[in-house]
Structure formats: C-alpha cells, structure tokens
Amino acid sequence: MASYDYDLITIGAGSGGVRASRIAAGHGAKVAVIEEDRPGGTCVLRGCVPKKLLMFGSLFSAEVEDAIGFGWGDDHADSDDGIAWSHDWGGLVTRKNAELDRLSGIYQNLLDNAGVELIAGRGVITGPHSVRVGEREYTAERILIAVGGWPHFPPVEGVADHGISSNEALELSYRPDEIVIFGAGYIAVEFAGIFNGFGSKTHLVYRADLPLRGFDEDLRKGLAEAMEARGIILHPGCTITGVTGDDNAKDVALSDGTTISADTLMVAAGRKPMTDGLGLEAVGIETDQSGAIPVDENSMTPVPSIYAIGDVTNRINLTPVAIAEGHVFADTIYGGMARLMDHRNVPSAVFSQPPIGSVGLTEEQARQDGFDPVIYASSFRAMKNTISGREEKTVMKLVVDQSSNKVIGAHMLGPDAPEIMQGLAIAIKAGATKADFDATIGIHPTSAEEFVTMRQPVG
C-alpha cells in the first residue's frame, strides 16, 4: 500500500476548502491546506464580506434623504433642501480591512483547532497524488482543488491597462468623483449602488437591454428603473470599444459613439476559474472553455484521486454552495456517509439598491423546463416610501406549477428581499404548495406578508 505525506491535500483556503479540510480532519484524516494568500478566500477577502460592508456604508446617504420626509433636518444646514453630511472614505476602508484581518484570523483558528496544517505558497499539481510548493513536493492519497475564480478582463484596447476589477475597487485609497462600471451582473450592479451611494457620479455600461441576465424579467426592469431614479446613469445596449488616458483621467469610448471622461474605470464583465498554472496538464485534466474543471456528482474529476469544489467547477458560483460541496465531499470520503450535493432550489441575493432575493425557477425558466406555470405577482410602494417620498417599487412574484400546485419559484425586489427570501427558500425546498402559502397568516404590516396574500394569478 502506497505511503503518502497526507490523506488529503486541499489547494485553496477559501470558504469551501477550509470547510472540506476541517470536516475531513474531524473524521480522522491527516490534512494539509496550501494557500498562496491568507485564509479566507474570495468571499472573506475580496468579495461578499468587504463588498457588503461598503454597501452598508453607502446606504446611509439614501437614509438621510428619506429622513427628510419623516421630519428630520439639520438646523445648521446651509440650505433647506437637505441634511449636510460628509464621508471619510479612508476611515471606512481602514475599518473594513481591520474586520477582514479578524475574519482571516478566525479561518486560521478553524484550521488550527481542527489539526489541519497550513502550507504557505502556490500549489502546482505534479501528479495524481502530488503537489509542488516552491521547491518542495508533497504527496497525498487525494487532492482537493478549491482555488475559486478571478476577475476576467475582455480583450478591448486599453481596458486592462486603465481598468480595475472588483479586487482593486475594494482597496481604493480614494472615492472616485466619476466612475464607469462595465458589466451588468451582480458585481456590477452592487458596486454601482455602492459608489453612487457614496456620492460618485456613476455610469453602468452593459450590452443587454436590462441588467442581471438570468433573473426574473420584472425584477430586472424594476431594478433598472430604481437605479436610474437613484442617480445611476445607465448605458444599455453598449459595450466599451477602447480606453485612453492616464492615472488621473480616462476617456472611455462606447459602441454608441459617445465617450465618457471619468477618473476610474471598473470592469465587472465576468470571472474565470483560477486554473491557469495549476498543473492540470500534468495529470491530463482538460478544462472547458471558461477554464472550469469538469466533475461528476461526487465532485470527482476524471482523475479518481483528484476532486474539485466551488467556483473552479463553475457550477453555482456562490460561497454557501462551495461550503456545502466541501462538507458533502468530506462526509462522503472520510465520514462514510455517502452524501450527494443538491444543487436544486439554491437561493441567491443581489445586494443592489434596492436588493433582490430569488429562489427556484423564474417564469421564463419554468416554461423552458416544461412546466405550465401560474404566476402571482405584486408591485407596490413599500410603506416607508409613502412618507419618504421615494417612488421606488417593491416587486414580488411567485411561480407555481399548475399540475402540482407547488411553488417552484419566488422572486423579490425591494427592502430586506434577501432576508425574506431565506425563509421562503426553506418552504420551497420542502415542497410547499400555493395552498400552504395561502393558509399562512401574514405578519402585518410588512412587505413579506404579500407573499401569503397574493390570491389572483396574473394574466
């Protein structure tokens, strides 16, 4: 029987890799994690956490605007039409970074307490059971790849030279006076809300007619209207054809013939799995066009001793999914539980302004999948907006399978949508029917109660 340094080597100390490693160690495996940065991965260091902290900060400007309608004002303001305020961008970034340091330390402690060895450096696969870090090679019975993804820059002249990704946007030492954001996915619309909320003149440039391709059409329309109402300048149906300038000013040329002059260009046109230079060719693993590693239902690659989880597989690129995949892997391989990951009805959120929550199928997806859906929908001004004066609409939708009466999709645009959707996700995962929703008493007065009071289907 072959002798290895470890039972498991995990490449990547992000959320999925850390979960898989410490659960495997808890089942008795000898585990090492290789990481070239610090523990935490995309979510903790360059994604969900720092982005949401900035989002929280950016919301206060809208809260100040809304407060005026409720009678709040500044007796010392120079004008009668607003509350005077200012913002310390550098102070916020410093406090944000301190929180990331704290969370990274927690990840380190999780590994230490589980008895997992952390190896600093870049891991390169050299064989079915071996990984090189620098000049040293380590061996293991199994290898788990959990390296995540990385921002992708389109091959447009000047974009890579003058643009920044979401990684750099989270570390900016200054607040942009004017920023162009290229893209219309969740990263693009979230950062558009962030910079707009902090007072930057914000442009969102995207090829489609609406942002957030793949989400419910009514929510996409509602979000576009709300973003414009909040002052974000939308450029639908456009792409960037070239960028010139210097560190202080950039001229961003668009496909409609216009040019935007801004001090910052952020590119959020997609992410790619971080498989370049990983050494997959050494073991004959071929990636797809996006760079993703192919895996089966057990997260096994074509090489039986090598597994992959999370964004590097390009299945559902969400942190909780990577964590669940890692946990299932460890329980199955080292805990003897023979579990399978269920990728159905995974809830998601977009922390746009206003935010979106979604679980299950959209109306369009339901029809494509062969369902005959019945749609229940509602659009209204949230109670707070009736006094604040904000015209923004909350949009809600339920997608119901006509034959079974099961709710197969729920979608919301509006305040607290992600928090509300987490509860609905449990109901949909459990197979709740529209009759179950109808029999549930609403909490009044809330927006969430609308989900249990919609009685008439739309045409």
Tab-separated table of C-alpha atoms in Angstrom:
chain	number	residue	atom	x	y	z
A	1	MET	CA	0.000	0.000	0.000
A	2	ALA	CA	1.337	3.420	-1.016
A	3	SER	CA	2.560	5.755	1.705
A	4	TYR	CA	1.693	9.455	1.475
A	5	ASP	CA	2.503	12.565	3.490
A	6	TYR	CA	-1.225	13.276	3.955
A	7	ASP	CA	-4.598	11.683	3.419
A	8	LEU	CA	-5.819	14.918	1.805
A	9	ILE	CA	-4.168	17.998	0.357
A	10	THR	CA	-6.518	20.881	-0.334
A	11	ILE	CA	-5.348	23.631	-2.678
A	12	GLY	CA	-7.071	26.836	-1.585
A	13	ALA	CA	-8.015	28.115	1.875
A	14	GLY	CA	-11.251	29.811	0.915
A	15	SER	CA	-14.632	29.024	2.414
A	16	GLY	CA	-15.092	25.729	0.554
A	17	GLY	CA	-11.533	24.492	1.028
A	18	VAL	CA	-11.462	25.316	4.739
A	19	ARG	CA	-14.815	23.613	5.362
A	20	ALA	CA	-13.813	20.466	3.477
A	21	SER	CA	-10.432	20.304	5.215
A	22	ARG	CA	-11.594	20.728	8.781
A	23	ILE	CA	-14.531	18.331	8.386
A	24	ALA	CA	-12.212	15.747	6.839
A	25	ALA	CA	-9.775	16.226	9.729
A	26	GLY	CA	-12.671	15.833	12.140
A	27	HIS	CA	-13.341	12.433	10.573
A	28	GLY	CA	-9.747	11.432	11.315
A	29	ALA	CA	-7.943	12.357	8.104
A	30	LYS	CA	-4.465	13.902	8.062
A	31	VAL	CA	-4.979	17.104	6.089
A	32	ALA	CA	-2.888	19.959	4.711
A	33	VAL	CA	-4.155	23.123	3.023
A	34	ILE	CA	-1.982	25.022	0.545
A	35	GLU	CA	-2.687	28.752	0.196
A	36	GLU	CA	-0.613	31.456	-1.510
A	37	ASP	CA	-2.546	34.312	0.125
A	38	ARG	CA	-4.037	34.213	3.617
A	39	PRO	CA	-7.002	32.107	4.774
A	40	GLY	CA	-10.425	33.395	3.772
A	41	GLY	CA	-10.567	33.242	0.002
A	42	THR	CA	-12.663	35.399	-2.305
A	43	CYS	CA	-15.693	35.763	-0.048
A	44	VAL	CA	-13.877	36.963	3.060
A	45	LEU	CA	-11.013	38.896	1.468
A	46	ARG	CA	-12.193	40.095	-1.967
A	47	GLY	CA	-15.926	39.502	-2.247
A	48	CYS	CA	-19.080	39.053	-0.206
A	49	VAL	CA	-17.865	40.401	3.134
A	50	PRO	CA	-15.923	43.570	2.203
A	51	LYS	CA	-18.427	44.377	-0.531
A	52	LYS	CA	-21.364	44.185	1.846
A	53	LEU	CA	-19.556	46.298	4.438
A	54	LEU	CA	-19.121	49.014	1.808
A	55	MET	CA	-22.749	48.534	0.780
A	56	PHE	CA	-23.883	49.140	4.367
A	57	GLY	CA	-21.896	52.365	4.407
A	58	SER	CA	-23.294	53.561	1.090
A	59	LEU	CA	-26.912	53.125	2.234
A	60	PHE	CA	-26.743	55.970	4.722
A	61	SER	CA	-26.941	58.676	2.060
A	62	ALA	CA	-30.337	57.348	0.924
A	63	GLU	CA	-31.400	57.037	4.559
A	64	VAL	CA	-30.539	60.717	5.040
A	65	GLU	CA	-32.676	61.617	2.011
A	66	ASP	CA	-35.575	59.508	3.292
A	67	ALA	CA	-35.268	61.025	6.777
A	68	ILE	CA	-36.280	64.433	5.481
A	69	GLY	CA	-39.751	63.124	4.635
A	70	PHE	CA	-40.081	61.956	8.236
A	71	GLY	CA	-39.320	65.384	9.626
A	72	TRP	CA	-35.602	65.092	10.270
A	73	GLY	CA	-33.367	68.004	9.347
A	74	ASP	CA	-30.157	69.802	10.209
A	75	ASP	CA	-30.666	73.187	11.842
A	76	HIS	CA	-27.172	74.119	10.758
A	77	ALA	CA	-27.509	73.119	7.110
A	78	ASP	CA	-26.710	75.812	4.541
A	79	SER	CA	-29.845	75.030	2.538
A	80	ASP	CA	-33.406	73.993	3.209
A	81	ASP	CA	-33.491	71.038	0.825
A	82	GLY	CA	-31.222	68.525	2.534
A	83	ILE	CA	-29.159	67.430	5.503
A	84	ALA	CA	-25.484	68.339	5.370
A	85	TRP	CA	-23.185	65.328	5.599
A	86	SER	CA	-19.700	64.179	4.692
A	87	HIS	CA	-17.892	60.862	4.496
A	88	ASP	CA	-14.425	59.636	5.481
A	89	TRP	CA	-13.617	57.094	2.764
A	90	GLY	CA	-10.157	56.311	4.109
A	91	GLY	CA	-11.520	55.695	7.589
A	92	LEU	CA	-14.108	53.262	6.262
A	93	VAL	CA	-11.503	51.314	4.263
A	94	THR	CA	-9.274	51.096	7.338
A	95	ARG	CA	-12.094	49.719	9.491
A	96	LYS	CA	-13.149	47.348	6.722
A	97	ASN	CA	-9.613	45.977	6.472
A	98	ALA	CA	-9.443	45.501	10.233
A	99	GLU	CA	-12.591	43.378	10.056
A	100	LEU	CA	-11.111	41.287	7.232
A	101	ASP	CA	-7.989	40.702	9.337
A	102	ARG	CA	-10.213	39.494	12.171
A	103	LEU	CA	-12.143	37.115	9.920
A	104	SER	CA	-8.986	35.745	8.293
A	105	GLY	CA	-7.691	35.029	11.789
A	106	ILE	CA	-10.868	33.105	12.539
A	107	TYR	CA	-10.305	30.953	9.439
A	108	GLN	CA	-6.737	30.308	10.576
A	109	ASN	CA	-8.025	29.267	14.010
A	110	LEU	CA	-10.586	26.929	12.438
A	111	LEU	CA	-7.774	25.109	10.653
A	112	ASP	CA	-5.508	25.082	13.709
A	113	ASN	CA	-8.239	23.782	16.010
A	114	ALA	CA	-9.074	21.012	13.543
A	115	GLY	CA	-5.431	19.935	13.343
A	116	VAL	CA	-5.076	20.952	9.694
A	117	GLU	CA	-1.605	22.048	8.560
A	118	LEU	CA	-1.490	25.296	6.542
A	119	ILE	CA	1.271	25.390	3.917
A	120	ALA	CA	2.048	28.871	2.570
A	121	GLY	CA	2.735	29.144	-1.152
A	122	ARG	CA	1.318	28.364	-4.571
A	123	GLY	CA	0.358	24.740	-5.111
A	124	VAL	CA	1.025	23.155	-8.501
A	125	ILE	CA	-0.183	19.635	-9.246
A	126	THR	CA	2.626	17.377	-10.447
A	127	GLY	CA	0.851	14.021	-10.425
A	128	PRO	CA	-2.323	12.206	-9.311
A	129	HIS	CA	-1.049	12.238	-5.729
A	130	SER	CA	1.498	15.065	-5.623
A	131	VAL	CA	1.594	18.840	-5.323
A	132	ARG	CA	4.649	21.082	-5.501
A	133	VAL	CA	5.008	24.246	-3.422
A	134	GLY	CA	8.162	26.115	-4.329
A	135	GLU	CA	10.966	23.576	-4.402
A	136	ARG	CA	9.219	21.025	-2.186
A	137	GLU	CA	6.798	18.307	-3.227
A	138	TYR	CA	4.031	16.934	-1.006
A	139	THR	CA	2.029	13.754	-1.547
A	140	ALA	CA	-1.496	12.739	-0.580
A	141	GLU	CA	-3.941	9.949	-1.246
A	142	ARG	CA	-6.390	12.566	-2.526
A	143	ILE	CA	-6.141	16.148	-3.755
A	144	LEU	CA	-8.987	18.640	-3.493
A	145	ILE	CA	-8.910	21.721	-5.734
A	146	ALA	CA	-10.725	24.720	-4.234
A	147	VAL	CA	-8.922	27.693	-5.766
A	148	GLY	CA	-12.016	29.683	-6.799
A	149	GLY	CA	-12.231	32.236	-9.593
A	150	TRP	CA	-10.665	35.531	-10.630
A	151	PRO	CA	-11.960	38.634	-12.458
A	152	HIS	CA	-11.781	38.491	-16.250
A	153	PHE	CA	-10.920	41.460	-18.475
A	154	PRO	CA	-12.328	41.478	-22.034
A	155	PRO	CA	-9.765	41.919	-24.842
A	156	VAL	CA	-10.624	45.556	-25.575
A	157	GLU	CA	-7.864	48.077	-26.238
A	158	GLY	CA	-6.933	49.988	-23.093
A	159	VAL	CA	-9.293	48.161	-20.732
A	160	ALA	CA	-6.657	46.058	-18.993
A	161	ASP	CA	-4.237	48.993	-18.829
A	162	HIS	CA	-6.686	51.512	-17.396
A	163	GLY	CA	-9.366	49.410	-15.695
A	164	ILE	CA	-9.614	47.920	-12.231
A	165	SER	CA	-11.529	44.844	-11.109
A	166	SER	CA	-13.682	44.377	-8.026
A	167	ASN	CA	-10.498	43.314	-6.204
A	168	GLU	CA	-8.927	46.752	-6.585
A	169	ALA	CA	-12.249	48.555	-6.146
A	170	LEU	CA	-12.400	47.216	-2.601
A	171	GLU	CA	-8.950	48.627	-1.863
A	172	LEU	CA	-9.211	52.091	-3.456
A	173	SER	CA	-7.446	54.763	-1.433
A	174	TYR	CA	-9.835	57.388	-2.808
A	175	ARG	CA	-13.517	57.732	-3.577
A	176	PRO	CA	-13.948	58.248	-7.339
A	177	ASP	CA	-15.515	61.518	-8.437
A	178	GLU	CA	-16.817	59.791	-11.552
A	179	ILE	CA	-16.672	56.071	-12.318
A	180	VAL	CA	-17.608	53.906	-15.290
A	181	ILE	CA	-18.580	50.322	-14.432
A	182	PHE	CA	-18.595	47.849	-17.320
A	183	GLY	CA	-20.931	44.904	-16.804
A	184	ALA	CA	-24.434	44.099	-15.652
A	185	GLY	CA	-24.058	41.081	-13.381
A	186	TYR	CA	-24.467	41.144	-9.638
A	187	ILE	CA	-20.960	42.505	-9.009
A	188	ALA	CA	-21.502	45.398	-11.431
A	189	VAL	CA	-24.890	46.486	-10.089
A	190	GLU	CA	-23.783	46.120	-6.464
A	191	PHE	CA	-20.731	48.333	-6.966
A	192	ALA	CA	-22.822	50.815	-8.953
A	193	GLY	CA	-25.050	51.176	-5.905
A	194	ILE	CA	-22.047	51.451	-3.587
A	195	PHE	CA	-20.227	54.205	-5.453
A	196	ASN	CA	-23.438	56.072	-6.235
A	197	GLY	CA	-24.402	55.914	-2.565
A	198	PHE	CA	-21.069	57.441	-1.562
A	199	GLY	CA	-21.595	60.323	-3.972
A	200	SER	CA	-19.619	59.268	-7.055
A	201	LYS	CA	-21.130	60.068	-10.425
A	202	THR	CA	-21.716	56.508	-11.615
A	203	HIS	CA	-22.166	55.076	-15.124
A	204	LEU	CA	-23.195	51.460	-15.771
A	205	VAL	CA	-22.372	50.210	-19.274
A	206	TYR	CA	-23.745	46.859	-20.454
A	207	ARG	CA	-24.544	45.003	-23.662
A	208	ALA	CA	-28.053	43.782	-22.817
A	209	ASP	CA	-31.229	45.836	-22.601
A	210	LEU	CA	-31.519	45.177	-18.846
A	211	PRO	CA	-29.082	44.302	-16.042
A	212	LEU	CA	-28.877	40.901	-14.314
A	213	ARG	CA	-29.353	38.416	-17.122
A	214	GLY	CA	-30.941	35.211	-15.809
A	215	PHE	CA	-33.050	36.884	-13.121
A	216	ASP	CA	-36.791	37.438	-13.326
A	217	GLU	CA	-37.677	39.921	-16.080
A	218	ASP	CA	-39.963	42.081	-13.931
A	219	LEU	CA	-37.290	42.374	-11.235
A	220	ARG	CA	-34.718	43.371	-13.855
A	221	LYS	CA	-36.993	46.119	-15.155
A	222	GLY	CA	-37.786	47.312	-11.649
A	223	LEU	CA	-34.121	47.434	-10.689
A	224	ALA	CA	-33.162	49.410	-13.809
A	225	GLU	CA	-35.865	51.974	-13.012
A	226	ALA	CA	-34.783	52.217	-9.378
A	227	MET	CA	-31.107	52.602	-10.261
A	228	GLU	CA	-31.889	55.458	-12.628
A	229	ALA	CA	-34.142	57.088	-10.028
A	230	ARG	CA	-31.262	56.952	-7.538
A	231	GLY	CA	-28.990	58.776	-9.978
A	232	ILE	CA	-27.042	55.962	-11.670
A	233	ILE	CA	-26.561	56.681	-15.381
A	234	LEU	CA	-27.411	53.565	-17.390
A	235	HIS	CA	-25.951	52.812	-20.843
A	236	PRO	CA	-27.872	49.706	-22.029
A	237	GLY	CA	-27.060	48.053	-25.332
A	238	CYS	CA	-23.496	49.389	-25.215
A	239	THR	CA	-20.039	47.997	-24.948
A	240	ILE	CA	-16.648	49.628	-24.468
A	241	THR	CA	-14.638	49.947	-27.686
A	242	GLY	CA	-11.484	51.477	-26.229
A	243	VAL	CA	-9.965	53.373	-23.311
A	244	THR	CA	-7.269	56.068	-23.332
A	245	GLY	CA	-5.879	58.372	-20.684
A	246	ASP	CA	-3.670	58.261	-17.629
A	247	ASP	CA	-3.862	57.567	-13.893
A	248	ASN	CA	-5.998	60.656	-13.266
A	249	ALA	CA	-8.387	60.691	-16.222
A	250	LYS	CA	-9.709	58.090	-18.615
A	251	ASP	CA	-11.695	58.529	-21.800
A	252	VAL	CA	-13.981	55.532	-22.194
A	253	ALA	CA	-15.301	55.146	-25.742
A	254	LEU	CA	-18.652	53.372	-26.146
A	255	SER	CA	-20.117	51.492	-29.079
A	256	ASP	CA	-22.871	54.103	-29.490
A	257	GLY	CA	-20.266	56.699	-30.432
A	258	THR	CA	-20.180	58.548	-27.118
A	259	THR	CA	-17.192	58.979	-24.820
A	260	ILE	CA	-17.290	59.208	-21.034
A	261	SER	CA	-14.495	61.007	-19.202
A	262	ALA	CA	-14.007	59.584	-15.712
A	263	ASP	CA	-11.240	59.159	-13.171
A	264	THR	CA	-11.968	55.437	-12.630
A	265	LEU	CA	-12.982	52.509	-14.831
A	266	MET	CA	-14.134	49.315	-13.130
A	267	VAL	CA	-14.552	46.139	-15.167
A	268	ALA	CA	-17.076	43.576	-13.904
A	269	ALA	CA	-17.542	41.560	-17.077
A	270	GLY	CA	-17.248	38.113	-15.543
A	271	ARG	CA	-14.945	35.824	-13.590
A	272	LYS	CA	-12.969	32.766	-14.666
A	273	PRO	CA	-11.830	29.701	-12.689
A	274	MET	CA	-8.225	30.079	-11.468
A	275	THR	CA	-6.888	27.032	-13.279
A	276	ASP	CA	-4.044	28.656	-15.227
A	277	GLY	CA	-0.708	27.362	-13.964
A	278	LEU	CA	-2.350	24.835	-11.659
A	279	GLY	CA	-0.625	21.918	-13.361
A	280	LEU	CA	-3.750	20.139	-14.589
A	281	GLU	CA	-1.996	19.180	-17.817
A	282	ALA	CA	0.379	17.027	-15.765
A	283	VAL	CA	-2.476	14.680	-14.906
A	284	GLY	CA	-4.472	15.019	-18.141
A	285	ILE	CA	-7.394	17.063	-16.798
A	286	GLU	CA	-8.827	19.251	-19.548
A	287	THR	CA	-10.861	22.327	-18.591
A	288	ASP	CA	-13.813	23.695	-20.541
A	289	GLN	CA	-13.781	26.974	-22.494
A	290	SER	CA	-14.192	29.008	-19.318
A	291	GLY	CA	-11.329	27.209	-17.603
A	292	ALA	CA	-13.626	25.210	-15.320
A	293	ILE	CA	-12.687	21.744	-14.092
A	294	PRO	CA	-15.178	19.004	-15.052
A	295	VAL	CA	-16.502	16.959	-12.117
A	296	ASP	CA	-19.160	14.319	-11.529
A	297	GLU	CA	-21.940	14.367	-8.934
A	298	ASN	CA	-19.370	13.492	-6.249
A	299	SER	CA	-17.084	16.399	-7.255
A	300	MET	CA	-14.576	13.891	-8.673
A	301	THR	CA	-12.534	14.940	-11.710
A	302	PRO	CA	-11.598	12.495	-14.490
A	303	VAL	CA	-8.614	11.585	-12.292
A	304	PRO	CA	-10.118	9.469	-9.445
A	305	SER	CA	-7.732	10.800	-6.776
A	306	ILE	CA	-8.422	14.480	-7.581
A	307	TYR	CA	-11.600	16.356	-6.662
A	308	ALA	CA	-12.749	19.956	-7.150
A	309	ILE	CA	-15.378	22.149	-5.483
A	310	GLY	CA	-16.606	25.717	-5.623
A	311	ASP	CA	-16.190	28.358	-8.324
A	312	VAL	CA	-13.348	26.470	-10.019
A	313	THR	CA	-16.010	23.992	-11.241
A	314	ASN	CA	-18.329	26.775	-12.477
A	315	ARG	CA	-21.485	25.031	-11.261
A	316	ILE	CA	-23.239	27.501	-8.952
A	317	ASN	CA	-20.718	30.161	-8.001
A	318	LEU	CA	-21.891	31.061	-4.514
A	319	THR	CA	-19.944	30.803	-1.263
A	320	PRO	CA	-22.589	28.752	0.608
A	321	VAL	CA	-22.636	26.300	-2.309
A	322	ALA	CA	-18.848	25.862	-2.148
A	323	ILE	CA	-19.106	25.306	1.617
A	324	ALA	CA	-21.857	22.716	1.177
A	325	GLU	CA	-19.928	20.944	-1.601
A	326	GLY	CA	-16.854	20.808	0.629
A	327	HIS	CA	-18.843	19.421	3.546
A	328	VAL	CA	-20.503	16.765	1.363
A	329	PHE	CA	-17.102	15.753	-0.051
A	330	ALA	CA	-15.561	15.329	3.409
A	331	ASP	CA	-18.532	13.441	4.838
A	332	THR	CA	-18.668	11.115	1.839
A	333	ILE	CA	-14.968	10.338	1.503
A	334	TYR	CA	-13.882	10.414	5.150
A	335	GLY	CA	-17.081	10.097	7.148
A	336	GLY	CA	-18.631	7.136	5.375
A	337	MET	CA	-21.944	8.962	4.820
A	338	ALA	CA	-22.340	8.661	1.014
A	339	ARG	CA	-23.948	12.090	0.620
A	340	LEU	CA	-24.759	13.907	-2.628
A	341	MET	CA	-24.841	17.666	-3.110
A	342	ASP	CA	-28.261	19.005	-4.094
A	343	HIS	CA	-27.921	21.996	-6.433
A	344	ARG	CA	-31.670	22.481	-6.826
A	345	ASN	CA	-33.517	25.490	-5.398
A	346	VAL	CA	-30.412	27.312	-4.209
A	347	PRO	CA	-31.427	30.788	-3.009
A	348	SER	CA	-29.422	33.816	-4.059
A	349	ALA	CA	-29.314	37.533	-3.409
A	350	VAL	CA	-28.078	40.625	-5.179
A	351	PHE	CA	-27.171	43.424	-2.783
A	352	SER	CA	-28.148	46.069	-5.263
A	353	GLN	CA	-30.032	49.160	-4.138
A	354	PRO	CA	-32.801	48.089	-3.730
A	355	PRO	CA	-31.753	44.447	-3.202
A	356	ILE	CA	-33.020	41.292	-4.878
A	357	GLY	CA	-33.768	37.866	-3.432
A	358	SER	CA	-34.536	34.828	-5.560
A	359	VAL	CA	-35.023	31.081	-5.215
A	360	GLY	CA	-36.165	28.448	-7.668
A	361	LEU	CA	-37.233	28.966	-11.267
A	362	THR	CA	-38.115	32.221	-12.966
A	363	GLU	CA	-41.220	32.361	-15.131
A	364	GLU	CA	-39.073	32.034	-18.253
A	365	GLN	CA	-37.063	29.105	-16.863
A	366	ALA	CA	-40.215	27.286	-15.774
A	367	ARG	CA	-41.611	27.386	-19.297
A	368	GLN	CA	-38.276	26.273	-20.768
A	369	ASP	CA	-38.225	23.328	-18.338
A	370	GLY	CA	-41.645	22.150	-19.492
A	371	PHE	CA	-43.792	23.453	-16.640
A	372	ASP	CA	-47.131	25.156	-17.185
A	373	PRO	CA	-46.620	27.899	-14.589
A	374	VAL	CA	-49.242	30.045	-12.917
A	375	ILE	CA	-47.823	33.430	-11.955
A	376	TYR	CA	-48.770	35.514	-8.937
A	377	ALA	CA	-47.241	38.985	-8.845
A	378	SER	CA	-47.464	42.219	-6.919
A	379	SER	CA	-45.874	45.649	-7.270
A	380	PHE	CA	-46.261	48.401	-4.686
A	381	ARG	CA	-44.515	51.187	-2.824
A	382	ALA	CA	-43.149	49.982	0.486
A	383	MET	CA	-44.781	51.661	3.482
A	384	LYS	CA	-41.628	53.633	4.283
A	385	ASN	CA	-41.597	55.130	0.795
A	386	THR	CA	-45.104	56.555	1.138
A	387	ILE	CA	-43.790	59.111	3.638
A	388	SER	CA	-40.172	59.433	2.484
A	389	GLY	CA	-41.374	60.374	-0.980
A	390	ARG	CA	-39.278	57.771	-2.764
A	391	GLU	CA	-41.196	56.410	-5.761
A	392	GLU	CA	-39.323	53.101	-5.752
A	393	LYS	CA	-41.481	49.991	-6.187
A	394	THR	CA	-41.205	46.641	-4.430
A	395	VAL	CA	-41.804	43.768	-6.871
A	396	MET	CA	-42.777	40.244	-5.799
A	397	LYS	CA	-43.520	37.140	-7.822
A	398	LEU	CA	-44.448	33.516	-7.153
A	399	VAL	CA	-44.105	30.862	-9.859
A	400	VAL	CA	-46.482	27.939	-9.262
A	401	ASP	CA	-46.598	24.619	-11.107
A	402	GLN	CA	-50.213	24.289	-12.232
A	403	SER	CA	-50.292	20.491	-12.136
A	404	SER	CA	-48.913	20.036	-8.597
A	405	ASN	CA	-49.746	23.449	-7.088
A	406	LYS	CA	-46.151	23.555	-5.778
A	407	VAL	CA	-44.368	26.889	-5.567
A	408	ILE	CA	-41.330	26.396	-7.802
A	409	GLY	CA	-40.000	29.954	-7.726
A	410	ALA	CA	-40.099	33.080	-5.579
A	411	HIS	CA	-38.570	36.417	-6.511
A	412	MET	CA	-38.442	39.828	-4.856
A	413	LEU	CA	-37.002	43.276	-5.479
A	414	GLY	CA	-37.209	45.602	-2.508
A	415	PRO	CA	-36.051	46.344	1.040
A	416	ASP	CA	-34.990	43.233	3.000
A	417	ALA	CA	-35.524	40.954	-0.020
A	418	PRO	CA	-32.533	38.687	0.784
A	419	GLU	CA	-33.622	38.262	4.412
A	420	ILE	CA	-37.179	37.445	3.371
A	421	MET	CA	-36.061	35.022	0.660
A	422	GLN	CA	-34.060	32.880	3.091
A	423	GLY	CA	-37.294	31.870	4.836
A	424	LEU	CA	-39.135	31.264	1.576
A	425	ALA	CA	-36.251	29.086	0.384
A	426	ILE	CA	-36.960	26.655	3.224
A	427	ALA	CA	-40.602	26.420	2.209
A	428	ILE	CA	-39.793	25.845	-1.455
A	429	LYS	CA	-37.075	23.315	-0.616
A	430	ALA	CA	-39.647	21.466	1.490
A	431	GLY	CA	-42.122	21.373	-1.428
A	432	ALA	CA	-44.683	23.874	-0.157
A	433	THR	CA	-47.747	24.423	-2.300
A	434	LYS	CA	-49.561	27.628	-3.084
A	435	ALA	CA	-52.283	26.394	-0.725
A	436	ASP	CA	-49.664	26.260	2.062
A	437	PHE	CA	-48.720	29.856	1.332
A	438	ASP	CA	-52.404	30.880	1.305
A	439	ALA	CA	-53.023	29.169	4.638
A	440	THR	CA	-50.154	31.033	6.309
A	441	ILE	CA	-51.024	34.145	8.298
A	442	GLY	CA	-49.042	37.201	7.320
A	443	ILE	CA	-47.120	39.459	9.688
A	444	HIS	CA	-48.682	42.903	9.455
A	445	PRO	CA	-47.602	45.458	8.441
A	446	THR	CA	-44.686	44.028	6.461
A	447	SER	CA	-43.788	43.663	2.814
A	448	ALA	CA	-43.188	39.945	3.376
A	449	GLU	CA	-46.879	39.312	4.090
A	450	GLU	CA	-47.593	39.974	0.427
A	451	PHE	CA	-46.190	36.529	-0.369
A	452	VAL	CA	-49.037	34.894	1.580
A	453	THR	CA	-51.820	37.221	0.440
A	454	MET	CA	-51.499	37.066	-3.354
A	455	ARG	CA	-54.662	35.274	-4.464
A	456	GLN	CA	-55.273	36.158	-8.112
A	457	PRO	CA	-52.872	34.956	-10.799
A	458	VAL	CA	-51.730	37.458	-13.407
A	459	GLY	CA	-52.783	37.013	-16.997
